[in-house]
Each structure stands twice: as structure tokens, then as C-alpha cells.
Amino acid sequence: MKYVLVSGGVISGNVSSIKVDPYLNVDAGTMNPKEHGEVFVLDDGGEVDLDLGNYERYLNITLTRENNITTGKIYQQVIERERRGDYLGKTVQVVPHITDAIEEWITRVARIPVDDTGEEPDVCIIELGGTVGDIESSPFVEAMTQLRRRAGKHNFLQIHVSYVPVINGEQKTKPTQQAVKAVRSAGLIPDLIACRCEVNLDKGAVEKIAHFCQVEVESVIVVRDMPTVYQVPMLLEQQGLIPLLQDILSLDRLALSPAVVAKGSATWNQWKRLTAPEDHFFATVNIALVGKYIELHDAYLSVTKSLEHSAMRCRRKLNIIWIDAEHLEHSYQTEDPAKYHQAWHQLCTANGILVPGGFGHRATEGMILAAKWARENRTPYLGICLGMQIAVIEFARNVCGIEGASSEEFNAANSERLIMFMPEVDKKTMGATMRLGKRPTLFQPGSEWSKLRALYAEKPEILERHRHRYEVNPAYIERLQQGGLSFVGKDDKGERMEIIELKDHPWFVGVQFHPEYLSRVLNPSKPYLGFMAASAGLLDQITADVLKESKGLAVNGANGVNGVNGEGAGF
Ligand code: GLN
């Protein structure tokens, strides 16, 4: 096994990855998205740090909950062992017991297959969260020095990521020098220094960093800001990162089959074509994201990534308009009229309206108003999890005339509980008790007209990831259906409502699952793709392309969107 350790200092072919988060929480499930960003959900239902989403998307792999190590998980394991008497009366200490447990965990999890080949990975990227020098991360740093020794020569490489600020036009290398000094005094030896910076670094600055950090000039990688993050792999390639990795890790000794190599270069070519600078897209799609944690855009990271993937596929420039759902509520008309009118102006002029997931009562009345606008004005709408529940409540109130329609989550005493607590959910414990992870959804008989179903290439059954406590109350389904709301997808027992859709609308779809967790750059999530295409006026064309592709037929144009160039919207 080859290890690549990525540490941070100033700011925080068959490859697996492990993220280390030195906090005491066992997992990210109970953490506030406004502080920590999105909680990412894996196939196995693990609620993990959002960086695992980045790894899954970039490496096109499927990780497990064990790929996210936290201080909480490690201590829980060591304390359980101590209680069982596994340490045979010894004093249990941070070194060696905690550090050994960390090393053991990493070497075990690195070997778990991450793709459908079922093969053991050859390389594992370990991202050390936090900053070297923190009290919290010190056991992990110590464990890494141990792992480096045990892995042996050519099997361990450390990349230290640093930041080079530009102050009054001067590129400041001091913070990087200090950071690398701290890393070295902790016993780690960076092989490569990756410098984040806004501009390209001067030769002088690079030489200074190489000199003070005791690495070759070629080992200083400049990661300057790019128009989109998707161009960063090309930037790294241009700087010779691949031969450097091959050399330090002796990657040529790995026996890769010709099929794997061919697949790799095909992906690379496809990637380069798809992620060509966005500046070449002329037409913009304005998507209103109506949420409740919008102060921190990272709270919706996978949602924004899925929109980006879909926009690239439609060859349109994406403009996300962040709307605080609370600002749409009637009370804001007097409380803060400027915010109220601005929010409504933004909502009314958007090409598409998305209401993402969320928890709690706050801001939900604003979301309901946004769904009503989208339904009545035939603006494409996508409701994710809470966003689907919102659409159901709106429909019940304004179409079916169920005035007091609400959710048990918003008002436990409400008599018209359109959305109710799922019976099997534990009401007392918060951590890891929701309906979580990958589960099947079956398209229902009679839903052949569904626009979303067509995009899933007419598959009768799909698998998507879930994270919720509430669901549509079965007692109301008949009334909703009579009003014209279709439940086109249900779970495998037919008990849970998974997909809603309005037939006579350009695109009005709500999903109880979170399709954003499975979106990939080269394979955008279908509900997002359909929503984006509808917002861009391209739904028929994209649907036809997806169907063709699913039958193995080639599609014209760089990425399967033919004819777009002819409309003047492409290159
Ligand atoms: N709060 C809602 C529920 O638990 C929606 C959850 C979500 O959007 N992730 O069902």
C-alpha cells in the first residue's frame, strides 16, 4: 500500500482516501451545517465530513463511514477495548494506544475496495484535517510519523498545503516557511509543498520556499486560483506532478492492467473536454437556491456541485442566487422591506427554483411561498428532501384546500400533519438515528410520462442516498393525488413516498432522497440535470441524449449536447 499524506498548515487509477477530523464528535451527523458545512452521507448511511464528497466526486469512488476518522471514533474504540480488558491491566495512554489504534485503522481501511472492480486500492490519500500544531491533531501527527516509518521507502509521500498571501503586491512566503518548520518539528517531512495563492508565484518566491523548506524547486507546486476548480487537475499536470509522484512512490512498479490504463486516459480526455474554461459559455442560467443556512455556502456543497456538473453538461454558465427563505416571509415586508423586496425580485426573475434539505421550523414558510411561485408561474422547481416536503405542504394548502397543512417537525400539535415522523425513528437519540444511506426507489405503474423517469433512462428501480426523519403522511395521499400531485416513485414496500412530480408543468419535481451525494462531474445527478436543462430550455434535447447514451449510442457534440453550439450558446 502506498500512502499520500496531505496536511494543511496556514489554512485548512485505483485510489482510496481517508479524512481525519481531530474533533471529539463521533461523526458529523449532529453538527450544525452553518458552522461546519454540509453533512455528507455515504452509501452505508455514514454521516461524514463534506470532504469525503469531494473525494468521491473527484476520484469517482464509493467510500465507507470508516473512511472518516474522528478523535471521537478512535477514543470510543480504545475505551471499549479497555473495558473489555484487552489491554491486560496495562496503563492505557495516548502513545502508544491511541496512536496505534489510528495507524491500525488507517492501514485496515486503506485496503477496502472503493469501486466496482472490487479490487484492493494501490494508493490511499490521507487528509489530515485541522492544522499541524493543534493540541487536537497531535496524536494523529504522531501516528503519521509512525506510519511513515512502517510503510517504508517509496511507500509514503507527504504533501503539505500552504497559503502564500499577496500583500501590497508582495508574495509573502514567511507563513509557509513557519508552517513547514512546525510540521518538521512535529516529526513529519513534507516531500512536496503545494502553495495556494491567488496569482502565479514569482520564480524568486518559489526558490525561497524550496530553500527554506528543504525541498527541490520542482517540489514546490503552485496552485493558483483558477476560473473553476475543475481546471486544477490540468494545472497540476502542467507542473509535472505526475512524474514527481511516480518517482517518489515508484508507481511504475505497480502492475496496472492495460484496461485500467486505457480507462484512465479516456477519463482524463473526457475531463479535459468537459471542463474547458466556462468563459466560453455565453448563456447564463440563474438558479435561485432558497435555503436556511445560506450564510455558509458550504452548507450546500454537494447541491452546488451537482448544479455545476449539470450546467457544464448543458454548456451553460451557472449563476446561483442565494436567497434566505426567511426574507420571503410576510413578516419581512415590515421588518426589513429592502430584504423582502430584493428576495422576491430575485425569486421572480430566476430561471429555476431549488429548495434544498434542512431541519427545523425556521424559514419554512418562506420556502412554501417559493414553491407556490414556482408551481403557479411554471418556473422549474426542484425540492430536495425538506424541499419535497415543502412542495407537498404547499400543494395541500393551495390546491387541495387543506388550510392547516404542515409538518410534525414544524408544529407537533398541528392536526393536519401532511408530513409526519417516520415510525421507526428513534426520538430520543440524535446521532445516526435517521433513515440513512442508499435505498431503492421504484417508479410506479402509470408514471411512464414522468420527465424524471425518462432521465433515469426508464430504469424501473433507482438507488439514491437518504437522510431524513419525516415523510409524507400516507393518510393524505389520495387527496393529494386527486388534486393532481403524482407520487411517481415509492420505496420497495410502497410505503414511503420518494418522488413527487406535477404532470402539467415544465419541471416540478420533489425527491425525498439526496441525489446530490451521487452526482459526478462526468455523470451529473439526474434530478439536477433535468432541473438545469428545464431551466435552460433544453430538457427535450438533454433527455433525448441521455436516452441515446443509455442505449450505447454516440451523441454529437463534445459532451453529448448536440445542437447547442448552433444556438450560439456553446463555444
Ligand atoms: N427535516 C426533514 C426530515 O428530517 C428533512 C431532512 C432533510 O432535508 N435532510 O425529514
Coordinates of C-alpha atoms and ligand atoms in Angstrom, one line a residue:
M1 CA 0.0 0.0 0.0
K2 CA 1.3 3.5 -0.9
Y3 CA 0.2 6.4 1.2
V4 CA -0.1 10.0 0.3
L5 CA -0.5 12.2 3.3
V6 CA -1.9 15.7 2.8
S7 CA -1.5 18.1 5.7
G8 CA -2.5 21.7 6.0
G9 CA -0.7 24.5 7.7
V10 CA -1.7 28.1 7.2
I11 CA -5.3 27.4 6.2
S12 CA -7.1 24.4 6.4
G13 CA -6.1 4.8 -11.1
N14 CA -7.2 3.0 -8.0
V15 CA -7.1 5.3 -5.2
S16 CA -8.8 5.4 -1.9
S17 CA -8.9 8.2 0.6
I18 CA -9.3 8.7 4.3
K19 CA -10.2 12.0 6.0
V20 CA -9.0 12.7 9.6
D21 CA -11.1 15.1 11.6
P22 CA -9.5 15.7 15.0
Y23 CA -12.7 16.7 16.8
L24 CA -14.4 14.6 19.5
N25 CA -17.7 14.2 17.8
V26 CA -18.1 10.6 16.7
D27 CA -19.4 11.7 13.3
A28 CA -20.6 14.8 11.5
G29 CA -24.3 13.9 11.8
T30 CA -25.0 16.1 14.8
M31 CA -23.0 19.1 13.6
N32 CA -24.6 22.4 12.6
P33 CA -24.3 23.0 8.8
K34 CA -24.0 26.7 9.4
E35 CA -20.7 26.1 11.3
H36 CA -19.3 23.0 9.7
G37 CA -20.8 23.0 6.2
E38 CA -22.8 20.2 4.8
V39 CA -23.1 16.8 6.4
F40 CA -22.2 14.3 3.6
V41 CA -24.0 10.9 3.5
L42 CA -22.4 7.7 2.2
D43 CA -24.0 4.6 0.7
D44 CA -23.7 2.8 4.1
G45 CA -25.5 5.7 5.8
G46 CA -22.4 7.1 7.4
E47 CA -22.8 10.9 8.1
V48 CA -19.4 12.3 7.4
D49 CA -17.3 15.4 6.7
L50 CA -18.1 17.1 3.4
D51 CA -14.5 16.4 2.1
L52 CA -15.5 12.8 1.6
G53 CA -17.9 14.1 -1.0
N54 CA -15.0 15.9 -2.8
Y55 CA -13.0 12.6 -2.8
E56 CA -15.9 10.6 -4.1
R57 CA -16.6 13.1 -6.9
Y58 CA -13.0 13.6 -7.9
L59 CA -11.9 10.0 -7.8
N60 CA -15.2 8.5 -8.8
I61 CA -15.2 6.1 -5.9
T62 CA -17.6 5.0 -3.1
L63 CA -16.3 5.3 0.4
T64 CA -17.5 3.9 3.8
R65 CA -18.1 5.6 7.1
E66 CA -14.8 4.2 8.2
N67 CA -13.0 6.4 5.7
N68 CA -13.8 9.4 8.0
I69 CA -11.7 9.0 11.3
T70 CA -12.5 11.3 14.2
T71 CA -11.0 11.6 17.6
G72 CA -14.4 10.5 18.9
K73 CA -14.3 7.2 16.9
I74 CA -10.8 6.4 18.0
Y75 CA -11.4 7.1 21.7
Q76 CA -14.6 5.2 21.6
Q77 CA -12.8 2.1 20.2
V78 CA -9.9 2.3 22.7
I79 CA -12.2 2.8 25.7
E80 CA -14.3 -0.2 24.6
R81 CA -11.2 -2.3 24.4
E82 CA -10.0 -1.1 27.8
R83 CA -13.4 -2.0 29.3
R84 CA -13.2 -5.5 27.8
G85 CA -9.8 -5.9 29.4
D86 CA -8.0 -6.2 26.1
Y87 CA -5.0 -4.2 27.4
L88 CA -4.3 -6.8 30.1
G89 CA -4.0 -4.4 33.0
K90 CA -1.6 -2.0 31.3
T91 CA -1.9 1.8 31.7
V92 CA -3.7 2.9 28.5
Q93 CA -2.1 6.0 27.1
V94 CA -2.3 8.3 24.1
V95 CA 1.1 7.0 22.9
P96 CA 1.1 4.1 22.1
H97 CA -2.5 3.0 22.4
I98 CA -4.3 5.9 20.7
T99 CA -1.6 6.3 18.1
D100 CA -1.5 2.5 17.4
A101 CA -5.3 2.5 17.1
I102 CA -5.1 5.3 14.5
E103 CA -2.4 3.6 12.5
E104 CA -4.2 0.2 12.6
W105 CA -7.5 1.9 11.5
I106 CA -5.8 3.6 8.5
T107 CA -3.9 0.5 7.3
R108 CA -7.1 -1.5 7.5
V109 CA -9.5 0.9 5.9
A110 CA -7.0 1.7 3.1
R111 CA -7.5 -1.8 1.8
I112 CA -11.3 -1.6 1.4
P113 CA -12.3 -1.7 -2.3
V114 CA -13.8 1.6 -3.4
D115 CA -15.1 0.8 -6.9
D116 CA -17.0 -1.9 -8.7
T117 CA -13.8 -3.8 -9.7
G118 CA -13.8 -5.0 -6.0
E119 CA -10.0 -4.8 -6.1
E120 CA -7.9 -3.6 -3.2
P121 CA -6.7 0.0 -3.9
D122 CA -3.0 0.6 -4.5
V123 CA -2.8 4.1 -3.1
C124 CA -4.6 5.8 -0.2
I125 CA -4.7 9.6 0.2
I126 CA -5.0 10.6 3.8
E127 CA -6.1 14.1 4.5
L128 CA -5.2 15.4 7.9
G129 CA -7.8 17.9 8.9
G130 CA -7.0 20.8 11.2
T131 CA -3.6 22.4 11.5
V132 CA -0.4 20.7 12.4
G133 CA 0.5 22.1 15.9
D134 CA -3.1 22.0 17.2
I135 CA -3.4 20.1 20.5
E136 CA -6.3 18.1 19.0
S137 CA -4.3 16.8 16.0
S138 CA -1.1 15.9 17.8
P139 CA -2.0 12.2 18.3
F140 CA -2.8 11.9 14.6
V141 CA 0.5 13.6 13.6
E142 CA 2.4 11.2 15.9
A143 CA 0.6 8.3 14.3
M144 CA 1.6 9.6 10.8
T145 CA 5.3 9.6 11.8
Q146 CA 4.8 6.0 12.9
L147 CA 3.1 5.1 9.6
R148 CA 5.7 6.8 7.5
R149 CA 8.4 4.7 9.2
R150 CA 6.5 1.4 8.9
A151 CA 5.3 1.9 5.3
G152 CA 9.0 2.2 4.3
K153 CA 10.8 3.9 1.4
H154 CA 8.8 4.7 -1.8
N155 CA 5.5 3.9 0.0
F156 CA 4.8 7.2 1.8
L157 CA 4.7 10.7 0.5
Q158 CA 3.6 13.9 2.3
I159 CA 2.2 16.9 0.5
H160 CA 2.0 20.0 2.7
V161 CA -0.6 22.5 1.6
S162 CA 0.2 26.1 2.5
Y163 CA -1.0 29.6 1.6
V164 CA 1.0 32.4 0.1
P165 CA -0.8 35.7 0.6
V166 CA -0.1 38.7 -1.6
I167 CA 0.1 41.9 0.4
N168 CA 0.6 45.2 -1.4
G169 CA 1.7 43.2 -4.4
E170 CA 4.3 41.3 -2.5
Q171 CA 4.2 37.5 -2.3
K172 CA 4.7 36.5 1.3
T173 CA 6.5 33.2 1.8
K174 CA 7.1 33.6 5.6
P175 CA 3.8 31.8 6.7
T176 CA 4.8 28.8 4.5
Q177 CA 8.3 28.7 5.9
Q178 CA 6.9 28.8 9.5
A179 CA 4.3 26.2 8.8
V180 CA 6.8 23.8 7.3
K181 CA 9.1 24.4 10.3
A182 CA 6.2 23.4 12.6
V183 CA 5.5 20.3 10.6
R184 CA 9.1 19.2 10.6
S185 CA 9.5 19.8 14.4
A186 CA 6.4 17.5 14.8
G187 CA 8.5 14.8 13.2
L188 CA 6.9 14.9 9.7
I189 CA 8.9 15.5 6.5
P190 CA 7.0 17.1 3.6
D191 CA 8.1 15.9 0.2
L192 CA 6.1 18.4 -1.8
I193 CA 4.9 21.8 -0.9
A194 CA 1.6 22.9 -2.5
C195 CA 1.2 26.6 -2.4
R196 CA -2.3 28.0 -2.6
C197 CA -2.3 31.5 -3.9
E198 CA -4.4 34.0 -5.9
V199 CA -1.8 34.5 -8.6
N200 CA 1.1 32.6 -10.1
L201 CA 4.2 32.7 -7.9
D202 CA 7.4 34.5 -8.9
K203 CA 10.5 32.4 -9.5
G204 CA 12.1 34.1 -6.5
A205 CA 9.2 33.2 -4.2
V206 CA 9.3 29.6 -5.3
E207 CA 13.1 29.4 -4.8
K208 CA 12.8 30.9 -1.4
I209 CA 10.2 28.4 -0.4
A210 CA 12.3 25.5 -1.8
H211 CA 15.3 26.7 0.1
F212 CA 13.7 27.3 3.5
C213 CA 11.6 24.1 3.3
Q214 CA 14.5 22.0 2.2
V215 CA 12.9 20.6 -1.0
E216 CA 13.8 20.9 -4.7
V217 CA 12.4 23.8 -6.7
E218 CA 10.3 21.2 -8.7
S219 CA 8.8 20.0 -5.5
V220 CA 7.1 23.4 -4.9
I221 CA 3.7 23.1 -6.7
V222 CA 1.9 26.4 -7.3
V223 CA -1.9 26.0 -7.0
R224 CA -3.1 29.4 -8.1
D225 CA -6.8 30.3 -8.3
M226 CA -8.4 29.1 -11.5
P227 CA -11.7 30.1 -13.1
T228 CA -13.2 26.8 -11.9
V229 CA -11.9 24.2 -9.6
Y230 CA -12.3 21.6 -12.4
Q231 CA -9.3 23.1 -14.1
V232 CA -7.0 22.4 -11.2
P233 CA -6.0 18.8 -12.2
M234 CA -4.7 20.3 -15.5
L235 CA -2.8 22.9 -13.7
L236 CA -1.1 20.2 -11.5
E237 CA -0.3 18.1 -14.6
Q238 CA 1.4 21.1 -16.3
Q239 CA 3.7 21.4 -13.3
G240 CA 4.9 17.9 -13.6
L241 CA 3.1 16.5 -10.6
I242 CA 2.6 13.1 -12.2
P243 CA 6.3 12.3 -12.8
L244 CA 7.1 13.5 -9.3
L245 CA 4.5 11.1 -7.8
Q246 CA 5.7 8.3 -10.0
D247 CA 9.3 8.9 -8.9
I248 CA 8.7 9.3 -5.1
L249 CA 6.3 6.4 -4.8
S250 CA 7.9 4.2 -7.5
L251 CA 4.5 3.9 -9.1
D252 CA 5.9 2.2 -12.2
R253 CA 6.3 -0.9 -10.1
L254 CA 2.5 -1.2 -9.7
A255 CA 1.2 -3.7 -12.2
L256 CA -1.8 -1.9 -13.8
S257 CA -3.7 -3.8 -16.4
P258 CA -3.9 -2.2 -19.9
A259 CA -7.7 -1.9 -19.4
V260 CA -7.2 0.2 -16.3
V261 CA -4.7 2.4 -18.1
A262 CA -7.0 2.9 -21.1
K263 CA -9.9 3.7 -18.8
G264 CA -7.8 6.3 -17.0
S265 CA -6.7 8.1 -20.2
A266 CA -10.2 8.1 -21.6
T267 CA -11.5 9.7 -18.3
W268 CA -8.7 12.2 -18.5
N269 CA -9.5 13.2 -22.0
Q270 CA -13.2 13.4 -21.3
W271 CA -12.5 15.6 -18.2
K272 CA -10.3 18.0 -20.2
R273 CA -13.0 18.4 -22.8
L274 CA -15.9 18.9 -20.3
T275 CA -14.1 21.3 -18.0
A276 CA -12.7 23.6 -20.7
P277 CA -13.0 27.2 -19.4
E278 CA -16.5 28.2 -18.6
D279 CA -15.9 31.6 -20.0
H280 CA -16.7 30.0 -23.4
F281 CA -20.3 29.5 -22.4
F282 CA -22.3 32.6 -23.3
A283 CA -25.7 31.9 -21.9
T284 CA -26.3 32.0 -18.1
V285 CA -28.8 30.0 -16.1
N286 CA -30.0 31.8 -12.9
I287 CA -30.8 29.3 -10.2
A288 CA -32.4 30.6 -7.0
L289 CA -31.3 28.4 -4.1
V290 CA -33.9 29.1 -1.3
G291 CA -32.4 27.8 1.9
K292 CA -31.9 28.5 5.6
Y293 CA -28.2 28.1 6.0
I294 CA -27.2 30.3 3.1
E295 CA -24.7 32.4 5.1
L296 CA -22.3 29.5 4.7
H297 CA -22.4 28.3 1.1
D298 CA -20.5 25.1 2.1
A299 CA -23.7 24.1 3.9
Y300 CA -25.0 23.2 0.4
L301 CA -21.7 22.0 -1.1
S302 CA -23.0 18.9 -2.9
V303 CA -26.0 20.7 -4.1
T304 CA -23.9 23.4 -5.7
K305 CA -21.5 20.8 -7.1
S306 CA -24.5 18.9 -8.7
L307 CA -25.7 22.2 -10.2
E308 CA -22.2 22.8 -11.6
H309 CA -22.0 19.3 -13.1
S310 CA -25.4 19.8 -14.7
A311 CA -24.6 23.3 -16.0
M312 CA -21.3 22.0 -17.6
R313 CA -23.3 19.2 -19.2
C314 CA -25.8 21.7 -20.6
R315 CA -22.9 24.0 -21.6
R316 CA -24.4 26.9 -19.7
K317 CA -22.8 29.3 -17.2
L318 CA -24.3 28.8 -13.8
N319 CA -25.3 31.7 -11.6
I320 CA -26.6 30.7 -8.2
I321 CA -28.7 33.3 -6.5
W322 CA -28.6 32.6 -2.8
I323 CA -32.0 33.5 -1.2
D324 CA -32.6 33.4 2.6
A325 CA -36.0 31.8 2.7
E326 CA -36.9 33.9 5.8
H327 CA -36.6 37.0 3.7
L328 CA -39.6 35.9 1.5
E329 CA -41.9 35.7 4.5
H330 CA -44.7 38.2 5.0
S331 CA -43.2 39.5 8.3
Y332 CA -40.1 40.8 6.4
Q333 CA -42.3 43.1 4.5
T334 CA -42.4 45.4 7.6
E335 CA -39.4 44.1 9.4
D336 CA -36.9 44.7 6.6
P337 CA -38.7 45.8 3.4
A338 CA -35.4 46.1 1.4
K339 CA -34.5 42.5 2.0
Y340 CA -38.1 41.3 1.4
H341 CA -38.4 43.0 -2.0
Q342 CA -34.9 42.1 -3.0
A343 CA -35.5 38.4 -2.2
W344 CA -38.8 38.4 -4.1
H345 CA -37.2 40.2 -7.1
Q346 CA -34.5 37.5 -7.2
L347 CA -37.0 34.7 -6.9
C348 CA -39.3 36.0 -9.6
T349 CA -36.5 36.6 -12.1
A350 CA -34.8 33.2 -11.6
N351 CA -34.9 30.6 -14.4
G352 CA -35.2 27.8 -11.8
I353 CA -36.0 27.5 -8.1
L354 CA -34.4 24.9 -5.8
V355 CA -35.4 24.3 -2.2
P356 CA -32.7 22.1 -0.6
G357 CA -32.7 19.9 2.6
G358 CA -32.9 21.4 6.0
F359 CA -34.1 20.8 9.6
G360 CA -36.4 22.7 11.9
H361 CA -39.3 25.2 11.5
R362 CA -37.4 28.4 10.9
A363 CA -37.7 29.8 7.3
T364 CA -40.1 27.1 6.1
E365 CA -43.0 29.5 5.4
G366 CA -40.7 31.3 3.0
M367 CA -39.9 28.1 1.3
I368 CA -43.6 27.3 0.9
L369 CA -44.1 30.7 -0.8
A370 CA -41.2 29.9 -3.1
A371 CA -42.7 26.6 -4.1
K372 CA -46.1 28.2 -4.7
W373 CA -44.4 30.8 -7.0
A374 CA -42.7 28.1 -9.0
R375 CA -45.8 26.0 -9.3
E376 CA -48.1 28.8 -10.3
N377 CA -45.7 30.5 -12.7
R378 CA -44.4 27.4 -14.3
T379 CA -40.8 28.0 -13.2
P380 CA -38.8 24.8 -13.0
Y381 CA -38.7 23.6 -9.3
L382 CA -36.5 21.0 -7.6
G383 CA -37.3 20.1 -4.0
I384 CA -34.7 18.1 -2.1
C385 CA -35.8 16.2 1.0
L386 CA -37.2 19.1 3.0
G387 CA -37.8 20.8 -0.3
M388 CA -40.1 17.9 -1.4
Q389 CA -42.0 18.0 1.9
I390 CA -42.4 21.8 1.4
A391 CA -43.9 21.2 -2.1
V392 CA -46.4 18.7 -0.6
I393 CA -47.5 21.1 2.1
E394 CA -47.9 24.0 -0.4
F395 CA -49.9 21.8 -2.7
A396 CA -52.1 20.6 0.1
R397 CA -52.8 24.1 1.3
N398 CA -53.3 25.9 -2.0
V399 CA -54.6 23.2 -4.4
C400 CA -56.4 20.7 -2.1
G401 CA -57.7 23.4 0.3
I402 CA -56.2 21.8 3.4
E403 CA -55.7 25.1 5.2
G404 CA -53.7 24.0 8.2
A405 CA -51.3 21.7 6.3
S406 CA -47.9 21.5 7.9
S407 CA -45.3 19.1 9.1
E408 CA -44.9 17.5 12.5
E409 CA -41.4 18.8 12.5
F410 CA -42.7 22.4 12.4
N411 CA -45.6 22.1 14.7
A412 CA -46.0 18.9 16.7
A413 CA -49.6 19.7 17.8
N414 CA -50.9 20.5 14.3
S415 CA -53.9 18.5 13.3
E416 CA -53.1 18.5 9.5
R417 CA -49.8 16.7 9.6
L418 CA -49.1 16.2 5.9
I419 CA -45.6 15.4 6.9
M420 CA -45.1 13.1 9.9
F421 CA -42.4 11.4 11.9
M422 CA -41.4 8.0 10.5
P423 CA -42.5 5.3 12.8
E424 CA -39.1 3.5 13.1
V425 CA -37.0 6.6 14.0
D426 CA -35.6 6.9 17.5
K427 CA -37.0 10.1 19.0
K428 CA -34.5 10.3 22.0
T429 CA -31.0 10.0 20.4
M430 CA -29.9 12.4 17.8
G431 CA -26.8 10.8 16.4
A432 CA -27.1 8.3 13.5
T433 CA -30.8 7.6 14.0
M434 CA -32.4 9.0 10.8
R435 CA -33.3 6.9 7.8
L436 CA -29.9 7.0 6.2
G437 CA -27.9 5.8 3.2
K438 CA -28.5 4.1 -0.1
R439 CA -32.0 2.7 -0.6
P440 CA -34.2 1.7 -3.6
T441 CA -36.9 3.8 -5.2
L442 CA -39.3 2.1 -7.6
F443 CA -41.1 4.1 -10.4
Q444 CA -44.8 3.4 -10.1
P445 CA -47.1 1.9 -12.7
G446 CA -48.8 4.8 -14.6
S447 CA -45.8 7.1 -14.2
E448 CA -44.4 6.4 -17.7
W449 CA -45.0 10.1 -18.5
S450 CA -42.6 11.2 -15.8
K451 CA -39.9 13.6 -17.0
L452 CA -37.5 12.4 -14.3
R453 CA -38.1 8.8 -15.1
A454 CA -37.1 9.4 -18.7
L455 CA -33.8 10.9 -17.4
Y456 CA -33.1 7.8 -15.3
A457 CA -33.2 6.1 -18.7
E458 CA -36.5 4.4 -18.0
K459 CA -34.9 2.2 -15.3
P460 CA -37.7 0.8 -13.1
E461 CA -35.6 1.0 -9.9
I462 CA -33.0 3.5 -8.8
L463 CA -30.7 3.8 -5.8
E464 CA -30.1 7.1 -4.1
R465 CA -28.9 8.2 -0.6
H466 CA -31.2 9.3 2.1
R467 CA -31.1 11.3 5.3
H468 CA -34.5 12.1 6.9
R469 CA -36.7 11.6 10.0
Y470 CA -40.1 12.7 8.5
E471 CA -42.1 11.5 5.5
V472 CA -45.3 12.2 3.6
N473 CA -48.3 11.1 5.7
P474 CA -50.0 8.2 3.8
A475 CA -53.4 9.3 5.1
Y476 CA -53.3 12.3 2.7
I477 CA -52.0 10.6 -0.4
E478 CA -55.4 10.0 -2.0
R479 CA -56.5 13.7 -1.6
L480 CA -53.1 14.9 -3.0
Q481 CA -53.4 12.6 -6.0
Q482 CA -57.0 13.7 -6.7
G483 CA -55.7 17.3 -6.6
G484 CA -53.1 16.4 -9.3
L485 CA -49.9 15.6 -7.4
S486 CA -48.3 12.4 -8.6
F487 CA -46.3 10.1 -6.5
V488 CA -44.2 8.7 -9.3
G489 CA -41.6 6.9 -7.1
K490 CA -42.0 4.9 -3.8
D491 CA -39.7 2.7 -1.7
D492 CA -39.6 -1.0 -2.3
K493 CA -42.5 -1.7 0.1
G494 CA -44.7 1.0 -1.4
E495 CA -44.9 2.7 2.0
R496 CA -42.6 5.7 1.6
M497 CA -43.2 8.5 -0.9
E498 CA -39.9 9.1 -2.7
I499 CA -40.6 11.2 -5.7
I500 CA -43.4 13.7 -6.5
E501 CA -44.0 15.3 -9.8
L502 CA -46.5 17.6 -11.5
K503 CA -47.5 16.4 -14.9
D504 CA -48.6 19.7 -16.5
H505 CA -45.6 21.7 -15.5
P506 CA -42.2 22.3 -17.3
W507 CA -40.4 20.7 -14.4
F508 CA -41.8 20.4 -10.9
V509 CA -40.1 17.6 -9.1
G510 CA -39.5 16.8 -5.4
V511 CA -37.4 13.9 -4.1
Q512 CA -37.2 12.6 -0.6
F513 CA -33.6 11.4 -1.1
H514 CA -30.5 13.5 -1.7
P515 CA -29.4 12.8 -5.3
E516 CA -26.6 15.4 -4.9
Y517 CA -24.5 12.9 -2.9
L518 CA -24.1 10.7 -6.0
S519 CA -23.5 13.4 -8.7
R520 CA -20.3 13.2 -10.6
V521 CA -18.5 15.6 -12.9
L522 CA -18.8 13.3 -15.8
N523 CA -22.2 11.9 -14.8
P524 CA -24.4 14.6 -13.3
S525 CA -27.2 13.6 -11.0
K526 CA -30.5 13.1 -13.0
P527 CA -32.9 15.2 -10.9
Y528 CA -30.4 18.1 -11.1
L529 CA -29.6 17.6 -14.7
G530 CA -33.3 17.6 -15.6
F531 CA -33.9 20.7 -13.4
M532 CA -31.0 22.5 -15.0
A533 CA -32.0 21.5 -18.5
A534 CA -35.6 22.6 -18.0
S535 CA -34.3 26.0 -16.5
A536 CA -32.1 26.4 -19.6
G537 CA -34.9 25.4 -22.0
L538 CA -33.0 22.3 -23.1
L539 CA -35.0 19.5 -21.4
D540 CA -36.2 17.6 -24.5
Q541 CA -32.7 17.7 -26.0
I542 CA -30.9 16.5 -22.9
T543 CA -33.5 13.8 -22.3
A544 CA -33.1 12.5 -25.8
D545 CA -29.3 12.5 -25.4
V546 CA -29.4 10.6 -22.1
L547 CA -31.7 8.0 -23.6
K548 CA -29.4 7.6 -26.6
E549 CA -26.4 7.2 -24.4
S550 CA -28.1 4.7 -22.2
K551 CA -28.6 2.6 -25.4
G552 CA -24.8 2.9 -26.1
L553 CA -25.4 5.3 -29.0
A554 CA -22.9 8.1 -29.6
V555 CA -24.2 11.6 -29.2
N556 CA -22.9 14.5 -31.3
G557 CA -21.0 17.4 -29.7
A558 CA -18.3 17.5 -27.1
N559 CA -20.3 16.2 -24.2
G560 CA -23.4 14.8 -25.6
V561 CA -25.3 18.0 -26.0
N562 CA -25.7 18.4 -29.7
G563 CA -27.0 21.4 -31.4
V564 CA -26.3 23.7 -28.5
N565 CA -23.3 25.2 -30.4
G566 CA -25.6 26.0 -33.2
E567 CA -27.8 28.1 -30.9
G568 CA -24.8 30.3 -30.2
A569 CA -24.6 29.2 -26.6
G570 CA -21.5 27.0 -26.8
F571 CA -18.1 27.8 -28.0
Ligands
GLN1 N1 -36.0 17.7 8.3 C1 -36.6 16.8 7.3 C2 -36.6 15.4 7.8 O1 -36.0 15.0 8.7 C3 -35.8 16.9 6.1 C4 -34.4 16.4 6.2 C5 -33.5 16.8 5.1 O2 -33.8 17.7 4.3 N2 -32.3 16.3 5.0 O3 -37.3 14.6 7.2

